[in-house]
Tab-separated table of C-alpha atoms and ligand atoms in Angstrom:
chain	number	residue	atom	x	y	z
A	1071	UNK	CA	10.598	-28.354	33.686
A	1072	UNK	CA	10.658	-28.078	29.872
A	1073	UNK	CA	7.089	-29.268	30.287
A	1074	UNK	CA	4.787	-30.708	32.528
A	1075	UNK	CA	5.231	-34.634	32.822
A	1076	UNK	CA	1.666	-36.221	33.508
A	1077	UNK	CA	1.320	-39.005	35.044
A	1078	UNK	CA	-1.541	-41.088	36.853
A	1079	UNK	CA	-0.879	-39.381	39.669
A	1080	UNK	CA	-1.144	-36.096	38.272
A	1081	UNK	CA	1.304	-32.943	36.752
A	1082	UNK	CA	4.752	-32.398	37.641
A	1083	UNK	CA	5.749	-28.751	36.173
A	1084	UNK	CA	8.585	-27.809	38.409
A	1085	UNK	CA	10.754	-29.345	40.819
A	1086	UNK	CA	12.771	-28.386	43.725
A	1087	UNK	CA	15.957	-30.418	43.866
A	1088	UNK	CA	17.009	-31.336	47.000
A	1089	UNK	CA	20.762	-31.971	46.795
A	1090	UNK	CA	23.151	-33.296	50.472
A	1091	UNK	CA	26.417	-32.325	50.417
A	1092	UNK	CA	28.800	-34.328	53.134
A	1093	UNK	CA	32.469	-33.348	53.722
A	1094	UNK	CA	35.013	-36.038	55.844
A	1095	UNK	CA	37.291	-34.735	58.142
A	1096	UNK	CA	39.788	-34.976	56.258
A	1097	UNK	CA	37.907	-32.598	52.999
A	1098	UNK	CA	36.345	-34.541	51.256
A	1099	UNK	CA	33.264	-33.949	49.708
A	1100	UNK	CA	30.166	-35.698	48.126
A	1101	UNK	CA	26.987	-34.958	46.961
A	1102	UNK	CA	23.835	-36.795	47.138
A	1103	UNK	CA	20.441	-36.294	46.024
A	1104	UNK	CA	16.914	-36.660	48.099
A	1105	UNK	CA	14.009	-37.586	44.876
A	1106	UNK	CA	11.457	-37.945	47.074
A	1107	UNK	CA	8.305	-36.606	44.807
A	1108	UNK	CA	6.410	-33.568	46.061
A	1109	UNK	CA	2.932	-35.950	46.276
A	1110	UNK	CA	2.533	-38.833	48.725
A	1111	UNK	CA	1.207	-41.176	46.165
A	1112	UNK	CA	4.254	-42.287	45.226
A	1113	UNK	CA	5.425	-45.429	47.799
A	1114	UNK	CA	3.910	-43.071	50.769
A	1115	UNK	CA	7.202	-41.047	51.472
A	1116	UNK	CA	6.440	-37.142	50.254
A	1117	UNK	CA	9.473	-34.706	50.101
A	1118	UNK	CA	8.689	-32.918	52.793
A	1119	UNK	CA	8.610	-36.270	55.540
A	1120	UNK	CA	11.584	-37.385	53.540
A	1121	UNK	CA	13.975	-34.007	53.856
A	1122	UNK	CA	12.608	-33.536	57.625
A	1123	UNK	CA	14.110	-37.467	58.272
A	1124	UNK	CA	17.072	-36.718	56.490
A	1125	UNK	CA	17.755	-33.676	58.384
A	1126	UNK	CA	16.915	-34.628	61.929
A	1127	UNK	CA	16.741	-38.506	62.286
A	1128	UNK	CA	19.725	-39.767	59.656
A	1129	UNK	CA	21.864	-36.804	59.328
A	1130	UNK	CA	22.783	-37.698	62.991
A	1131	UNK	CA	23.482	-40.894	62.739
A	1132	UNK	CA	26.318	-39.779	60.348
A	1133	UNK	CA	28.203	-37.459	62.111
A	1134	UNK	CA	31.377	-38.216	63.553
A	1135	UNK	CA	31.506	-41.495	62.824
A	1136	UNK	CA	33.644	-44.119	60.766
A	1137	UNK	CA	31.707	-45.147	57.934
A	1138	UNK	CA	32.061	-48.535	55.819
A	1139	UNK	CA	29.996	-47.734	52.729
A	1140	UNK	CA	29.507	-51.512	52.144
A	1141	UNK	CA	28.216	-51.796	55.193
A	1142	UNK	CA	24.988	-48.980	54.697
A	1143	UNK	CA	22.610	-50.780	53.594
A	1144	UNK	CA	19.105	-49.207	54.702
A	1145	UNK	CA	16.943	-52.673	56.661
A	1146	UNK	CA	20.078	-52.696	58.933
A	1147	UNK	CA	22.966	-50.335	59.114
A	1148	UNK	CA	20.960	-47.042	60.152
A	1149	UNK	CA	18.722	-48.718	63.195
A	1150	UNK	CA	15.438	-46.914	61.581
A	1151	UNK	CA	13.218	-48.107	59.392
A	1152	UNK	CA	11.678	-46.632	56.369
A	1153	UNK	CA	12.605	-43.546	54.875
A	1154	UNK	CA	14.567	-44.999	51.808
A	1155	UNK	CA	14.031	-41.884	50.117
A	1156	UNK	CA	16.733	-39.957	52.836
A	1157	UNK	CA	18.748	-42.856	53.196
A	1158	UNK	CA	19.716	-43.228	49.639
A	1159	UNK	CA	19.958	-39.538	49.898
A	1160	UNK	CA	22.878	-39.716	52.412
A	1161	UNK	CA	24.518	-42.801	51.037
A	1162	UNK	CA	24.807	-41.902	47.777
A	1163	UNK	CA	27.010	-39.068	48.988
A	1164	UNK	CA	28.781	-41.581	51.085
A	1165	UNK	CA	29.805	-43.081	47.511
A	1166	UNK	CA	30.713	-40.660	46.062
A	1167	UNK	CA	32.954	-39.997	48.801
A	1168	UNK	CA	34.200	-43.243	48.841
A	1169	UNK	CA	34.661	-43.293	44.677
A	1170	UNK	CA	37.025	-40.312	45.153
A	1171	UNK	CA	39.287	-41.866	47.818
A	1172	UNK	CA	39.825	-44.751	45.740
A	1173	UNK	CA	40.696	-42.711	42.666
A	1174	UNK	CA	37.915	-44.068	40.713
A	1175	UNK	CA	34.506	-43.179	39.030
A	1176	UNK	CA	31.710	-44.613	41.057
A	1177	UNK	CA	31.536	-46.265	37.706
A	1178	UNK	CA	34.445	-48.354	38.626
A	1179	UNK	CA	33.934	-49.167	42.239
A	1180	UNK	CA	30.488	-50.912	41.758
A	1181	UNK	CA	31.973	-53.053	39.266
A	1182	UNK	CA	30.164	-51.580	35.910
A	1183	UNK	CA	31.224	-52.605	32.271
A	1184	UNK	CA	29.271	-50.206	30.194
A	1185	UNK	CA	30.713	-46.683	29.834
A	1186	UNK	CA	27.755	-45.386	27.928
A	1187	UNK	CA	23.910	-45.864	28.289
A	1188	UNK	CA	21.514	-46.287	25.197
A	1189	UNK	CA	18.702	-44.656	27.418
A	1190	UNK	CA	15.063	-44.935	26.846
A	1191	UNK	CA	12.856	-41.720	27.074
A	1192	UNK	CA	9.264	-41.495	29.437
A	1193	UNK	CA	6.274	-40.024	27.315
A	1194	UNK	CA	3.966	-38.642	29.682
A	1195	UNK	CA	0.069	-38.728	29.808
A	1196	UNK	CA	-1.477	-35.984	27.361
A	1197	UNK	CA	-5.105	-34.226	26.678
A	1198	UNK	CA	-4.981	-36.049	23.452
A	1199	UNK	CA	-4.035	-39.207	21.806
A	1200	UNK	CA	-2.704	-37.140	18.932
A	1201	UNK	CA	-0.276	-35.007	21.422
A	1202	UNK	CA	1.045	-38.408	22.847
A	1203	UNK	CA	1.304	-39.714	19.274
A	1204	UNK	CA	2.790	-36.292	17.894
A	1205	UNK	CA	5.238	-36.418	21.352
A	1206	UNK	CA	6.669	-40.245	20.695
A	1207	UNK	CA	7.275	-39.092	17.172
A	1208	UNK	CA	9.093	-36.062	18.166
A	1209	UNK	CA	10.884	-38.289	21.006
A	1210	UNK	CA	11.812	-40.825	18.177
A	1211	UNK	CA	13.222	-37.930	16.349
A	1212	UNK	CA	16.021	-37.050	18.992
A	1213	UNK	CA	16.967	-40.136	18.931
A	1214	UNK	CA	15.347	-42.559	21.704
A	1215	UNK	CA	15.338	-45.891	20.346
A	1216	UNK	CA	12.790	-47.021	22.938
A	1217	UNK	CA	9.674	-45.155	24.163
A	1218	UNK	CA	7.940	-45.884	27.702
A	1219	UNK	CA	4.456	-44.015	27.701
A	1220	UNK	CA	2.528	-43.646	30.703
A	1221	UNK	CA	-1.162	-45.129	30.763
A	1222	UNK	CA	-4.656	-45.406	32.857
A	1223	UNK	CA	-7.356	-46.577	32.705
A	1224	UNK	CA	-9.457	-44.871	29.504
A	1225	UNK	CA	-5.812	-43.566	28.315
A	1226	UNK	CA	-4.211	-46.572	27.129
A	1227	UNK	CA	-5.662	-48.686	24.088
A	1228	UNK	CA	-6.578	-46.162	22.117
A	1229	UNK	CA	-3.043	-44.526	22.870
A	1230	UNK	CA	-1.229	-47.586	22.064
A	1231	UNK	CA	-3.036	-48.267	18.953
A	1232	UNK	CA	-2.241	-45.219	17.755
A	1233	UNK	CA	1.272	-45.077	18.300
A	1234	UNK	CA	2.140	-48.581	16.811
A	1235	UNK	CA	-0.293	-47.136	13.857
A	1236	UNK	CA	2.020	-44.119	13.100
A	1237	UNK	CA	5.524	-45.186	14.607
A	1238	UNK	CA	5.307	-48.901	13.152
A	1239	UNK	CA	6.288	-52.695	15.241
A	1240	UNK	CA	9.596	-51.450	15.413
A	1241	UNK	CA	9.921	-49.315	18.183
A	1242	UNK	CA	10.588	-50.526	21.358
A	1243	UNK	CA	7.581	-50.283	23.359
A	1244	UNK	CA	6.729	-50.191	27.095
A	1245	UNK	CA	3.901	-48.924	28.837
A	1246	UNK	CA	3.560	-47.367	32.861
A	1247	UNK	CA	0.474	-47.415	34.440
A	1248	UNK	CA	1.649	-46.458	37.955
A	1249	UNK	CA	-0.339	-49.081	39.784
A	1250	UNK	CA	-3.262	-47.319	38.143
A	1251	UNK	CA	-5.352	-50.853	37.652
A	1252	UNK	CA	-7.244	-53.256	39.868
A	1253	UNK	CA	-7.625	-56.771	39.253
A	1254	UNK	CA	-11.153	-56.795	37.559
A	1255	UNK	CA	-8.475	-54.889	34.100
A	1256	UNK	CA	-6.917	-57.933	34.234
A	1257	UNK	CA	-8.918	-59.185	30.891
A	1258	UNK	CA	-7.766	-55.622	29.469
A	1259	UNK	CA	-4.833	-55.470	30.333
A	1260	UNK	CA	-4.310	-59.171	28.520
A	1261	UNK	CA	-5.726	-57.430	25.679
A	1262	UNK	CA	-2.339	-55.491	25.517
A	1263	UNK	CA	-1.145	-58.460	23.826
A	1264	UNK	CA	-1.991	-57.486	20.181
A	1265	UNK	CA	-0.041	-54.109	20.464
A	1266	UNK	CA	3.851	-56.017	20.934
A	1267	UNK	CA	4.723	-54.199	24.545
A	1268	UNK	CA	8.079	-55.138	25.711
A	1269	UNK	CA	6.391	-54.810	29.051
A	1270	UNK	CA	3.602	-53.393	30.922
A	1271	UNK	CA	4.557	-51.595	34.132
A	1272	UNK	CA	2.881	-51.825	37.743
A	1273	UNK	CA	-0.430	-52.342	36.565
A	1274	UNK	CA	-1.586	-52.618	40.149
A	1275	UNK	CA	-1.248	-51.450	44.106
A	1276	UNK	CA	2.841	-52.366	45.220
A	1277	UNK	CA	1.216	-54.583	47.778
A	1278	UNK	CA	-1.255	-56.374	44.925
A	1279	UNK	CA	1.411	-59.530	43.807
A	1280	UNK	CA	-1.346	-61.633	43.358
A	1281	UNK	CA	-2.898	-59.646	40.427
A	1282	UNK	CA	0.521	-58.825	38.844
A	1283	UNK	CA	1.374	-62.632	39.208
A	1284	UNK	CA	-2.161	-63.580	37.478
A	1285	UNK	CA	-1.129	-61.028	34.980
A	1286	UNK	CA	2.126	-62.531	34.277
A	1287	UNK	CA	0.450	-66.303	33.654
A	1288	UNK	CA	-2.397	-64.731	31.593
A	1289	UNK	CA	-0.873	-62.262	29.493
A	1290	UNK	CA	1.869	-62.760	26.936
A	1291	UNK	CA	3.385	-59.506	27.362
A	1292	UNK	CA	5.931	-58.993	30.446
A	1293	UNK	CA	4.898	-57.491	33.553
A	1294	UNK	CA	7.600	-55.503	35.269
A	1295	UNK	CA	7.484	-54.198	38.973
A	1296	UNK	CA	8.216	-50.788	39.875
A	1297	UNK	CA	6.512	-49.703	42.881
A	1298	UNK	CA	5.794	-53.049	44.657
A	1299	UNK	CA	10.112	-53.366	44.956
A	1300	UNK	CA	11.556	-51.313	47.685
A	1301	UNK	CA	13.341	-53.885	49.935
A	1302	UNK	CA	14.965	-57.021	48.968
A	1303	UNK	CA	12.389	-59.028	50.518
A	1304	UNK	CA	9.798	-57.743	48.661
A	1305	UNK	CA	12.188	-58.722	45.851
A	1306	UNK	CA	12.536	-62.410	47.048
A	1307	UNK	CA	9.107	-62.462	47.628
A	1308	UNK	CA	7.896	-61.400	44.193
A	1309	UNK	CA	10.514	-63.660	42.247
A	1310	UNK	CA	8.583	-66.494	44.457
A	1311	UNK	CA	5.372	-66.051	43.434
A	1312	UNK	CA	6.507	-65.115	39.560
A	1313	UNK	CA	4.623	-61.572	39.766
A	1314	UNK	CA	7.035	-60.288	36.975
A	1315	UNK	CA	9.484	-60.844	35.135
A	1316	UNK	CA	11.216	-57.275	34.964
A	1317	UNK	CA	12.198	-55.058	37.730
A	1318	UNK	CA	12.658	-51.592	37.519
A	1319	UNK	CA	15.213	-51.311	39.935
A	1320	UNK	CA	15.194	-47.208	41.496
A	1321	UNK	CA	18.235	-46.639	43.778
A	1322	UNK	CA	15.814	-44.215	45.732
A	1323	UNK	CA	12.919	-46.158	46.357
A	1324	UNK	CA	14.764	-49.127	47.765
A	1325	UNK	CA	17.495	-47.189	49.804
A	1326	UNK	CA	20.380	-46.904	48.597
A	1327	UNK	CA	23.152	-47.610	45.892
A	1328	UNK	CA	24.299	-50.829	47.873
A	1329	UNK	CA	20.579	-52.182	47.888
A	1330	UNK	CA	20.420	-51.361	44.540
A	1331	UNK	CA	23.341	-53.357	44.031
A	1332	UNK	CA	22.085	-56.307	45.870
A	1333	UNK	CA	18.926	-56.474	43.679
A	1334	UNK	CA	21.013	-56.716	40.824
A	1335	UNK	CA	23.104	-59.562	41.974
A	1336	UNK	CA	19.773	-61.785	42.822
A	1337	UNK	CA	17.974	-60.268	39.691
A	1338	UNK	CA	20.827	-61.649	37.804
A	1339	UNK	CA	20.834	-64.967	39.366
A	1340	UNK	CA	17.350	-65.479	38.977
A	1341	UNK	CA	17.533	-64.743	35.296
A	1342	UNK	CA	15.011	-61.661	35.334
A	1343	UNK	CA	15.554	-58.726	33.165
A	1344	UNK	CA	15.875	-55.282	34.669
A	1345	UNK	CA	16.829	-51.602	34.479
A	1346	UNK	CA	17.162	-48.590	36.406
A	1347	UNK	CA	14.915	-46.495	36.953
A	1348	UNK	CA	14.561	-42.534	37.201
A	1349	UNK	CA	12.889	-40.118	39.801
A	1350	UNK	CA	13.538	-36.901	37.606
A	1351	UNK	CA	16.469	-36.632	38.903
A	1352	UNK	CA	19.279	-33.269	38.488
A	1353	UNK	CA	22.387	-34.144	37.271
A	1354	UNK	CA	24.021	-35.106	40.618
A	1355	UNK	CA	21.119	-38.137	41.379
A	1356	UNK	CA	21.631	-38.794	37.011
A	1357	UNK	CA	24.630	-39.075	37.503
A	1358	UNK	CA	24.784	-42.191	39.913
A	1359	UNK	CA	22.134	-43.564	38.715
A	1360	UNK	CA	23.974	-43.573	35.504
A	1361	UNK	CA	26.672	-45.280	37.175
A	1362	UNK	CA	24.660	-47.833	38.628
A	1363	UNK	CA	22.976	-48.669	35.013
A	1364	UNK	CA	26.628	-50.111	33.976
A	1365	UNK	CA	26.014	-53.302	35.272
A	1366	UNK	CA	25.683	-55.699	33.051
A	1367	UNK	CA	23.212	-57.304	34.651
A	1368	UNK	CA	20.334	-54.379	34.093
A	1369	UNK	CA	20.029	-55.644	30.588
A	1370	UNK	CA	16.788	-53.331	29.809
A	1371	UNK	CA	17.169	-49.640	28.298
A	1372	UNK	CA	17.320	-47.715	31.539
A	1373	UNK	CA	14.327	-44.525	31.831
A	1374	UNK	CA	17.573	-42.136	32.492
A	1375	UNK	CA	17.180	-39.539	29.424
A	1376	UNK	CA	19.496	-36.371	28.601
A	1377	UNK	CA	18.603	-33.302	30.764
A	1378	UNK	CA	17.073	-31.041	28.301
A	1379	UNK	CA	14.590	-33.810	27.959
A	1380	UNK	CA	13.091	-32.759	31.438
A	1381	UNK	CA	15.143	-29.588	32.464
A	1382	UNK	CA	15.365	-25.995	30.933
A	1383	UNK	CA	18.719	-26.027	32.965
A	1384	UNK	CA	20.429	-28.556	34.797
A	1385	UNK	CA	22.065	-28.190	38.493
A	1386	UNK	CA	25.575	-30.023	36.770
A	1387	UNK	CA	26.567	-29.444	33.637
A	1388	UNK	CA	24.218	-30.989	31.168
A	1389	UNK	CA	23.831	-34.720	30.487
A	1390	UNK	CA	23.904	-35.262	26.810
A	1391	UNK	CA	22.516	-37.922	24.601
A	1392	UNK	CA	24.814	-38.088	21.345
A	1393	UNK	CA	24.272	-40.622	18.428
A	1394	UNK	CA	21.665	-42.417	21.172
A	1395	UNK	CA	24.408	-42.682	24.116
A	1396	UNK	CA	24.789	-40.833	27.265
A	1397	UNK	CA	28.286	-41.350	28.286
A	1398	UNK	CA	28.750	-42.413	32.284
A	1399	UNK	CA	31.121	-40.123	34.075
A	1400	UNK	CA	34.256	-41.047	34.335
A	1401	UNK	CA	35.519	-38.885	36.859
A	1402	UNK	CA	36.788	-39.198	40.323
A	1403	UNK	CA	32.948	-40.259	42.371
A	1404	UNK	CA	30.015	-39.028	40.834
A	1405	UNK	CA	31.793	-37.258	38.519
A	1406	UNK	CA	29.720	-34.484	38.278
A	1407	UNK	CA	28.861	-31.199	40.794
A	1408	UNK	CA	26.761	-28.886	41.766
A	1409	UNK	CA	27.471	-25.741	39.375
A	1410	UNK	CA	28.293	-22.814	41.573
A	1411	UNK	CA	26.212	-20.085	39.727
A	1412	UNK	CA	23.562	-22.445	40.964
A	1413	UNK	CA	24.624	-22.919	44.381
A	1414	UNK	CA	24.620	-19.138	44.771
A	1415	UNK	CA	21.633	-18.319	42.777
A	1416	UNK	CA	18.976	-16.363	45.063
A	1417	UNK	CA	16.673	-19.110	44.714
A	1418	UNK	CA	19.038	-21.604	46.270
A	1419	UNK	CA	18.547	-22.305	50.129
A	1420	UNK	CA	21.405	-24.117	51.857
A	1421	UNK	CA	20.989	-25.170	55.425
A	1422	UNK	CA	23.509	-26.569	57.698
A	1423	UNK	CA	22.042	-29.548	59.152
A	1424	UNK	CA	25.220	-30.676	61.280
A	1425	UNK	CA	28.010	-29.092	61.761
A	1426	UNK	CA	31.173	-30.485	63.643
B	2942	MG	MG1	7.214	-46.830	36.861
């Protein structure tokens, strides 16, 4: 990593990118990414538990067999539950697969009208409240027209003041705290209100609605749900008890492109803003989540930023942010692949999980 992202959770300074390739019968092939984070603190599904179900409980399920990738979506079609880490994994490779029969960009298949995203850019937690300040600045600089900065408790008011100090009411403004809160902030967090957030993100525990939703009817400033949202009944249920009024929809954390999908038809129903989130992805998990952000109905500046803004090198070729746009790929699937200097690099370990 360029450098070290901090979050509440702690530093991320490399990452090992765990791509799935599939290939049909017939020769086709797609590629799919497992984002599963290193640390368990993170919806309780570490990389390690995530590749092993991959390999030896979904994998399976795959091979061999006719495969409708309407049909995948991850409470029913793969008879296991949990594990929405792998199964997006797989799936996404399924679309991309299925993009590529078609003749058309994944882009195209899921029904998206934008063919380039204004992204917004993640500021990470810092020693300092300068380096955060001097960060968003820089940040600003490239180009992002909205900054999300991560917070916790004793790194946030100071940090906010500070940046609407320097960087004026202008900027677009979020703040992601990670479930980092309990329910006795609720009076701070409320106290957000003077600094113009467009939202404040997972203030508490995913399984804590009750504080988000007091949140929501004290505060002025938007709450948005990140980690509490990884099936669509924990969507349905939140929407019922008005615990936010944003969703950060991740294709990872709630299984799959399709699910993702889903939530985007009932978030758009419902009249509640949302946006796609990121898992520091390479460019072949980018690249549908990118995809995926077209919908018009994620109507919030997605966290998907150009590649250089996390990676010294990319696994694709680059994404690039020019004049404030990442372009969506247009090409058959995905649109993008695995380069194959770093397929064959001597840190790369492939592994042949199934083989007809
Ligand atoms: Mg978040």
């Amino acid at each position: 990593m360029v450098n070290p992202l901090r979050t509440s959770d702690g530093s991320h300074e490399s990452r090992v990118a765990t791509l799935i390739e599939l290939s049909t019968t017939d020769g086709v092939i797609g590629w799919g990414e497992n984002v599963a984070p290193a640390g368990v603190s993170y919806v309780g599904e570490s990389s390690d538990e995530s590749v092993a179900a991959m390999c030896d409980l979904l994998a399976p399920l795959l091979a061999g067999r006719e495969i409708d990738v309407f049909e995948m979506m991850p409470e029913s079609w793969w008879g296991v539950s949990g594990h929405n880490f792998a199964k997006h994994a797989l799936e996404s490779a399924v679309w991309d697969i299925h993009a590529q029969r078609e003749s058309k960009s994944l882009r195209e298949v899921l029904g998206g009208t934008r063919t380039a995203i204004v992204p917004g850019v993640v500021v990470g937690i810092s020693d300092s409240v300068a380096e955060t300040v001097a960060e968003v600045q820089q940040r600003i600089a490239e180009g992002y027209g909205r900054v999300k900065v991560k917070i916790s408790p004793g790194r946030d008011v100071e940090v906010l003041r500070a940046i609407r100090a320097t960087c004026g009411d202008a900027l677009l403004l979020q703040a992601d705290a990670n479930a980092a809160y309990s329910k006795d902030d609720i009076e701070l967090l409320c106290s957000f209100d003077e600094f113009n957030l467009q939202f404040v993100e997972q203030p508490f525990a995913a399984d804590d609605l009750e504080s988000h939703a007091e949140l929501a009817r004290r505060s002025r400033t938007a709450v948005c749900l990140d980690e509490s949202i990884c099936t669509v009944d924990e969507l349905m249920g939140a929407i019922e008890m008005k615990a936010g009024s944003v969703v950060n929809v991740k294709p990872s954390r709630v299984g799959g492109i399709g699910a993702a999908v889903q939530m985007h038809h009932i978030v758009k129903s419902h009249g509640i803003d949302a946006w796609v989130g990121g898992m520091l992805e390479s460019g072949i998990g980018r690249a549908s989540c990118l995809a995926l952000a077209s919908l018009s109905g994620f109507t919030m500046t997605p966290d998907l930023s150009a590649s250089s803004r996390y990676f010294a090198s990319d696994i694709t070729v680059p994404f690039e942010m020019v004049n404030g746009e990442i372009q969506v790929p247009e090409g058959p699937g995905i649109g993008v692949q695995p380069l194959p200097e770093v397929l064959s690099a001597p840190e790369t370990r492939i592994q042949t999980v199934f083989e007809r």
